[in-house]
Short mmCIF file of C-alpha atoms in Angstrom, two decimals:
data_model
loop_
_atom_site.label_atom_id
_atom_site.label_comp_id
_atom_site.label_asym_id
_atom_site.label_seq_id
_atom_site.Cartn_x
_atom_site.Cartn_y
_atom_site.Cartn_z
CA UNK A 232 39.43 -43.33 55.36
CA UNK A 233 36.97 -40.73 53.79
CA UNK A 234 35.86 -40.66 50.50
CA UNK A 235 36.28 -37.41 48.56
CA UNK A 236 32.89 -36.01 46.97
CA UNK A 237 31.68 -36.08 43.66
CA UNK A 238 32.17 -32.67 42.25
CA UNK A 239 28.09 -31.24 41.47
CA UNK A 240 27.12 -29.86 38.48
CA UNK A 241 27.69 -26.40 39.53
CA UNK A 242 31.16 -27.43 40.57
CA UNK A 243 31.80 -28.53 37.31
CA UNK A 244 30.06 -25.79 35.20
CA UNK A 245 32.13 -23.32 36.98
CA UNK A 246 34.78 -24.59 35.56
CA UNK A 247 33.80 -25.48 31.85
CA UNK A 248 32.01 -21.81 31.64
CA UNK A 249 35.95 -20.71 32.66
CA UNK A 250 36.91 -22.73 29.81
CA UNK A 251 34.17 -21.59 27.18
CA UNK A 252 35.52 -17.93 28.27
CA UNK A 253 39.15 -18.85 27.24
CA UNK A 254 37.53 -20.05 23.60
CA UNK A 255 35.49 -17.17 23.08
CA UNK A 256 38.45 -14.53 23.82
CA UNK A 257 40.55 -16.58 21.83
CA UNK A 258 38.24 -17.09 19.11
CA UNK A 259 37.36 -13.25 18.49
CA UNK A 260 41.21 -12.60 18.87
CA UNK A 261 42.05 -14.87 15.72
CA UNK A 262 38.84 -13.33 13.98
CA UNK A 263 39.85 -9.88 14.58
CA UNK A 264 43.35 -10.32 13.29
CA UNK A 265 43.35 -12.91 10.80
CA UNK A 266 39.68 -12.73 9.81
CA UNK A 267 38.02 -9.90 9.47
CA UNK A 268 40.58 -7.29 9.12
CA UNK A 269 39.47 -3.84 8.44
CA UNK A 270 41.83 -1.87 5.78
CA UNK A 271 44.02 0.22 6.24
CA UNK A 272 44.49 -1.59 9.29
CA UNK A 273 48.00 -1.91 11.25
CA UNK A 274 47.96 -5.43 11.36
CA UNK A 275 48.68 -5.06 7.53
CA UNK A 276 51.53 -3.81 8.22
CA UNK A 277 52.82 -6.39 11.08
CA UNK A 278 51.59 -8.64 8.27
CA UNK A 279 54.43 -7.07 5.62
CA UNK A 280 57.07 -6.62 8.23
CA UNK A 281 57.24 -9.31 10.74
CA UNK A 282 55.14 -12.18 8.38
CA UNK A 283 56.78 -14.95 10.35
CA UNK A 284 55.99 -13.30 13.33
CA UNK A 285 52.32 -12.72 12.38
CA UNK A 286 51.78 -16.18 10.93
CA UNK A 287 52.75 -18.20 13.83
CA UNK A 288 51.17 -16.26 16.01
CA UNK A 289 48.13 -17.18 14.30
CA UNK A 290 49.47 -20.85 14.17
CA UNK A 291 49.89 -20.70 18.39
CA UNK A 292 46.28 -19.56 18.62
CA UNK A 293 44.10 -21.85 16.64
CA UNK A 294 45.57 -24.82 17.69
CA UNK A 295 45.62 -23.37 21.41
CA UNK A 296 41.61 -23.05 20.13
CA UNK A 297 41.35 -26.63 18.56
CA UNK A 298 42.90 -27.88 21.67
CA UNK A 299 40.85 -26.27 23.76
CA UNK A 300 37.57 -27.62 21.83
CA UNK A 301 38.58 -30.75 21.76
CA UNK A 302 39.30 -31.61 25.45
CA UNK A 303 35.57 -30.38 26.37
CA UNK A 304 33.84 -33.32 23.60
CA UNK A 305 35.91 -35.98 25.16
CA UNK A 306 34.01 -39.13 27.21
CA UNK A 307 32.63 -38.16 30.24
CA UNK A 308 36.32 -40.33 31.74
CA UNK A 309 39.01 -42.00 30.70
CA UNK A 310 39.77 -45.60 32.00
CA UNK A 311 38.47 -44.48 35.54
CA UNK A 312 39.72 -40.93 35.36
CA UNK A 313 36.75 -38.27 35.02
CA UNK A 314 37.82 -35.73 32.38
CA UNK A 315 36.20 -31.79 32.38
CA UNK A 316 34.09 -32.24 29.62
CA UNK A 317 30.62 -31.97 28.56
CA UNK A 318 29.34 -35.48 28.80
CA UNK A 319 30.84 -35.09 32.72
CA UNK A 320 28.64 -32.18 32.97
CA UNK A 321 25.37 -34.53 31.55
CA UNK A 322 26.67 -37.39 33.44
CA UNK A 323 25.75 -35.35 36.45
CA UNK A 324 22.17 -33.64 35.26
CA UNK A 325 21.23 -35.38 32.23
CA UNK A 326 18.52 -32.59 31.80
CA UNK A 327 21.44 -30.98 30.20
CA UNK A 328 21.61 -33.90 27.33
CA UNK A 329 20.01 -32.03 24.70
CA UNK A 330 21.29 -28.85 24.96
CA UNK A 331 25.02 -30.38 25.22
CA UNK A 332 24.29 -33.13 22.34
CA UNK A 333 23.86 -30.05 19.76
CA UNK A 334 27.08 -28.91 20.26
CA UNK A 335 28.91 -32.60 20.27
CA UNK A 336 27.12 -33.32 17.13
CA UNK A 337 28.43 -30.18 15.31
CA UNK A 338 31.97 -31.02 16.50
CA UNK A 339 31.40 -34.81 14.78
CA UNK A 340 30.19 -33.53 11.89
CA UNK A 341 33.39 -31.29 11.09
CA UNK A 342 36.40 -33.06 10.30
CA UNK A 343 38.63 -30.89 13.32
CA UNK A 344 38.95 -34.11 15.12
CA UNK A 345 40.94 -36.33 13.01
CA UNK A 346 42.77 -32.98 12.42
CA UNK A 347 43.74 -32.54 16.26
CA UNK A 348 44.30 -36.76 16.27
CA UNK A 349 46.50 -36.61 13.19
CA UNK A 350 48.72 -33.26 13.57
CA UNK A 351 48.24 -32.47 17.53
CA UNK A 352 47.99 -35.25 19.87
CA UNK A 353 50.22 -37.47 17.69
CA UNK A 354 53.32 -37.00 15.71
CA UNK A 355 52.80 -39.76 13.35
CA UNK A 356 56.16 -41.25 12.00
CA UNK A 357 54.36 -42.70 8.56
CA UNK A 358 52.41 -39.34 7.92
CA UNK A 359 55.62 -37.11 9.30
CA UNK A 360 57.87 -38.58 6.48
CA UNK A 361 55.83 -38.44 3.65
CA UNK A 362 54.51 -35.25 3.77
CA UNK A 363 56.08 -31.76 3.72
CA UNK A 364 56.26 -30.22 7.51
CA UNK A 365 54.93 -27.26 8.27
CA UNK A 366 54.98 -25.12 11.75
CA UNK A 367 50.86 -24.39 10.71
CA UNK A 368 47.96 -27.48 11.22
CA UNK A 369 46.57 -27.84 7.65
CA UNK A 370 43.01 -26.24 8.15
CA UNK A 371 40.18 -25.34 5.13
CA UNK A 372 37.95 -22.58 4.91
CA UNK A 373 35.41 -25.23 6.12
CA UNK A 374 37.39 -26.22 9.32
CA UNK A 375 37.70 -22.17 10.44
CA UNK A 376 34.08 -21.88 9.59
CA UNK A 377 33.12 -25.14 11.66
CA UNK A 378 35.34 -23.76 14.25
CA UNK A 379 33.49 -20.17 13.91
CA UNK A 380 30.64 -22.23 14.46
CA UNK A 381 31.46 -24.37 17.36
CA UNK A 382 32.51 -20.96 19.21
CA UNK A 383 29.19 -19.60 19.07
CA UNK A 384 27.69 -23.32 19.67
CA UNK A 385 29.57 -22.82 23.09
CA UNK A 386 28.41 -19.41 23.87
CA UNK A 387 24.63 -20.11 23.58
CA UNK A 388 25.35 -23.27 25.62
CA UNK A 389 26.83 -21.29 28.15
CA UNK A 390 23.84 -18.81 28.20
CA UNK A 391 21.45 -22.17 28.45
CA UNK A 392 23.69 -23.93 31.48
CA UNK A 393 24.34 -20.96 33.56
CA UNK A 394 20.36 -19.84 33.31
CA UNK A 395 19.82 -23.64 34.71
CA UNK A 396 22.58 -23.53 37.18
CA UNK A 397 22.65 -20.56 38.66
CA UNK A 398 19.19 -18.79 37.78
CA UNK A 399 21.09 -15.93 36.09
CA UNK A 400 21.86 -15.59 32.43
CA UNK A 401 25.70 -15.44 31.36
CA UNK A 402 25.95 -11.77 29.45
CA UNK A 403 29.20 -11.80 27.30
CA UNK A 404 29.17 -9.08 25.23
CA UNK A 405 31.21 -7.01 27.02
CA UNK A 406 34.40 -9.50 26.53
CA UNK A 407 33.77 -8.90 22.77
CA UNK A 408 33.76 -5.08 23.19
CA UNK A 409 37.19 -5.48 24.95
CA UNK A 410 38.90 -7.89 22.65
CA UNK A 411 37.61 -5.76 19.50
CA UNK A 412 39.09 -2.50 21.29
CA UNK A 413 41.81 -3.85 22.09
CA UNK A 414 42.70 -5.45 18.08
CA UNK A 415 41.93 -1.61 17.13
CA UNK A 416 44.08 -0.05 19.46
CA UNK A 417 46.92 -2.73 18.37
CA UNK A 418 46.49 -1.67 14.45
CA UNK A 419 46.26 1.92 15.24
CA UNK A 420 49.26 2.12 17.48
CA UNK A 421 51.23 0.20 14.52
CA UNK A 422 50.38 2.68 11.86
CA UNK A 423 50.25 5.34 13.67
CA UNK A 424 54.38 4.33 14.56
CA UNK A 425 54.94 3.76 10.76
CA UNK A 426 53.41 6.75 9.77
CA UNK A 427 55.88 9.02 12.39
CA UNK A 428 59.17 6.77 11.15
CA UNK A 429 57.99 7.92 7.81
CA UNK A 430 57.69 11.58 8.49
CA UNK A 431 60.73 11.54 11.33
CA UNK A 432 63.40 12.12 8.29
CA UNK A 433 61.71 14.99 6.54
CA UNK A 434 60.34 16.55 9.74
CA UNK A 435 62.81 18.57 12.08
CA UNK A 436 60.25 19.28 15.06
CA UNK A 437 59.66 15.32 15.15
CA UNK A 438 63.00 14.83 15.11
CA UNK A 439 63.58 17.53 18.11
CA UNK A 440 60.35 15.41 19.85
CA UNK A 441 61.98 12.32 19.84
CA UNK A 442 65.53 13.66 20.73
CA UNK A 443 64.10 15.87 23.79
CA UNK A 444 61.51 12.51 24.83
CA UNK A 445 65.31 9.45 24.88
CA UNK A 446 66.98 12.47 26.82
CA UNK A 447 63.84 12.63 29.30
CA UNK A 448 63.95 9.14 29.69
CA UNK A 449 67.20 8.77 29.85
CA UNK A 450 67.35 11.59 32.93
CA UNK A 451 64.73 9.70 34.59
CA UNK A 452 66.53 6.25 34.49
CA UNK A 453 69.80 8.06 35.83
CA UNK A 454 67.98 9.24 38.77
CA UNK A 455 66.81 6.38 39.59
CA UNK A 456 70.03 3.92 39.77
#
């Protein structure tokens, strides 16, 4: 019977680096919406008229983020399960140690691991019944600031590992150029659709636009059944 291989270090980084990416696009996706909103901006307005909408979309992505943190500090294994995590990655090249233990030690410091224990990975019956439920983990100022801070902790790790690992440095920048596009577009196209149902009643040619644009579509749907 053969034994299967350990996984190497590369094999492993491959994979956390994959997860680091995940963070960082989700990270600047929350900061761009929720964060550091430019006004005007059309995510005002998804704000005004879809709030529910808006706010638990928020709620989805921060604890998809908190999640996501917290799986890469746990032990290096569990019982005799190896988990993908950082202390795996040392437990392979403990040159790493340093490097890795920055980024552990800023996730003990904050308090976002008794919140993932205490609203996430537990529904605690004592805690459930005595206070008021809410769809949204309670998180501070200081927790989105430690988790600001653990997101850019990750990126310069990355930089760090891959430069070890594979002899070329990691260059992310463009992923924030397309995530930051990609918010603008998103506010634009929203205001730019309030603004024309605002004009549409006062405005005959719009009016004409949109009548001639259902009956192209329309035409082009019949000819295809």
């Amino acid at each position: 019977m053969s034994t299967q291989t350990a996984p190497s270090t590369s094999d492993i980084w491959a994979v956390i680096s994959k997860e680091i990416t995940g963070i960082q696009l989700l990270w600047e996706a929350v900061e761009g919406m929720y964060f550091k909103q430019v006004s005007p901006s059309g995510l005002a307005l998804l704000d005004q008229d879809a709030p529910l909408l808006f706010r638990l979309m928020q709620t989805a992505m921060m604890e998809s983020l908190l999640m996501r943190m917290s799986r890469l500090m746990d032990p290096a294994a569990t019982g005799t399960k190896p988990n993908l995590s950082l202390k795996q990655l040392t437990s392979t090249d403990p040159e790493l140690g340093p490097v890795v233990s920055g980024v552990c030690e800023a996730w003990d410091a904050s308090t976002l691991k008794d919140i993932r224990n205490k609203y996430l990975s537990h529904n605690d019956l004592a805690r459930s019944l005595t206070e008021e439920h809410t769809l949204a983990i309670p998180l501070s100022n200081g927790d989105v600031e430690a988790m600001r801070g653990l997101a850019a902790a990750l990126r310069s790790l990355r930089r760090v590992v891959s430069q070890k690992v594979s002899g070329a440095p990691y260059l992310d920048g463009a992923l924030d150029s397309q995530m930051s596009h990609e918010i603008d577009v998103l506010g634009r196209t929203i205001m730019a659709g309030s603004c024309f149902y605002r004009l549409l009643p006062e405005h005959g040619f719009l009016q004409e636009a949109l009548a001639t644009t259902e009956a192209d579509a329309t035409h082009q749907i019949n000819q295809k059944k």
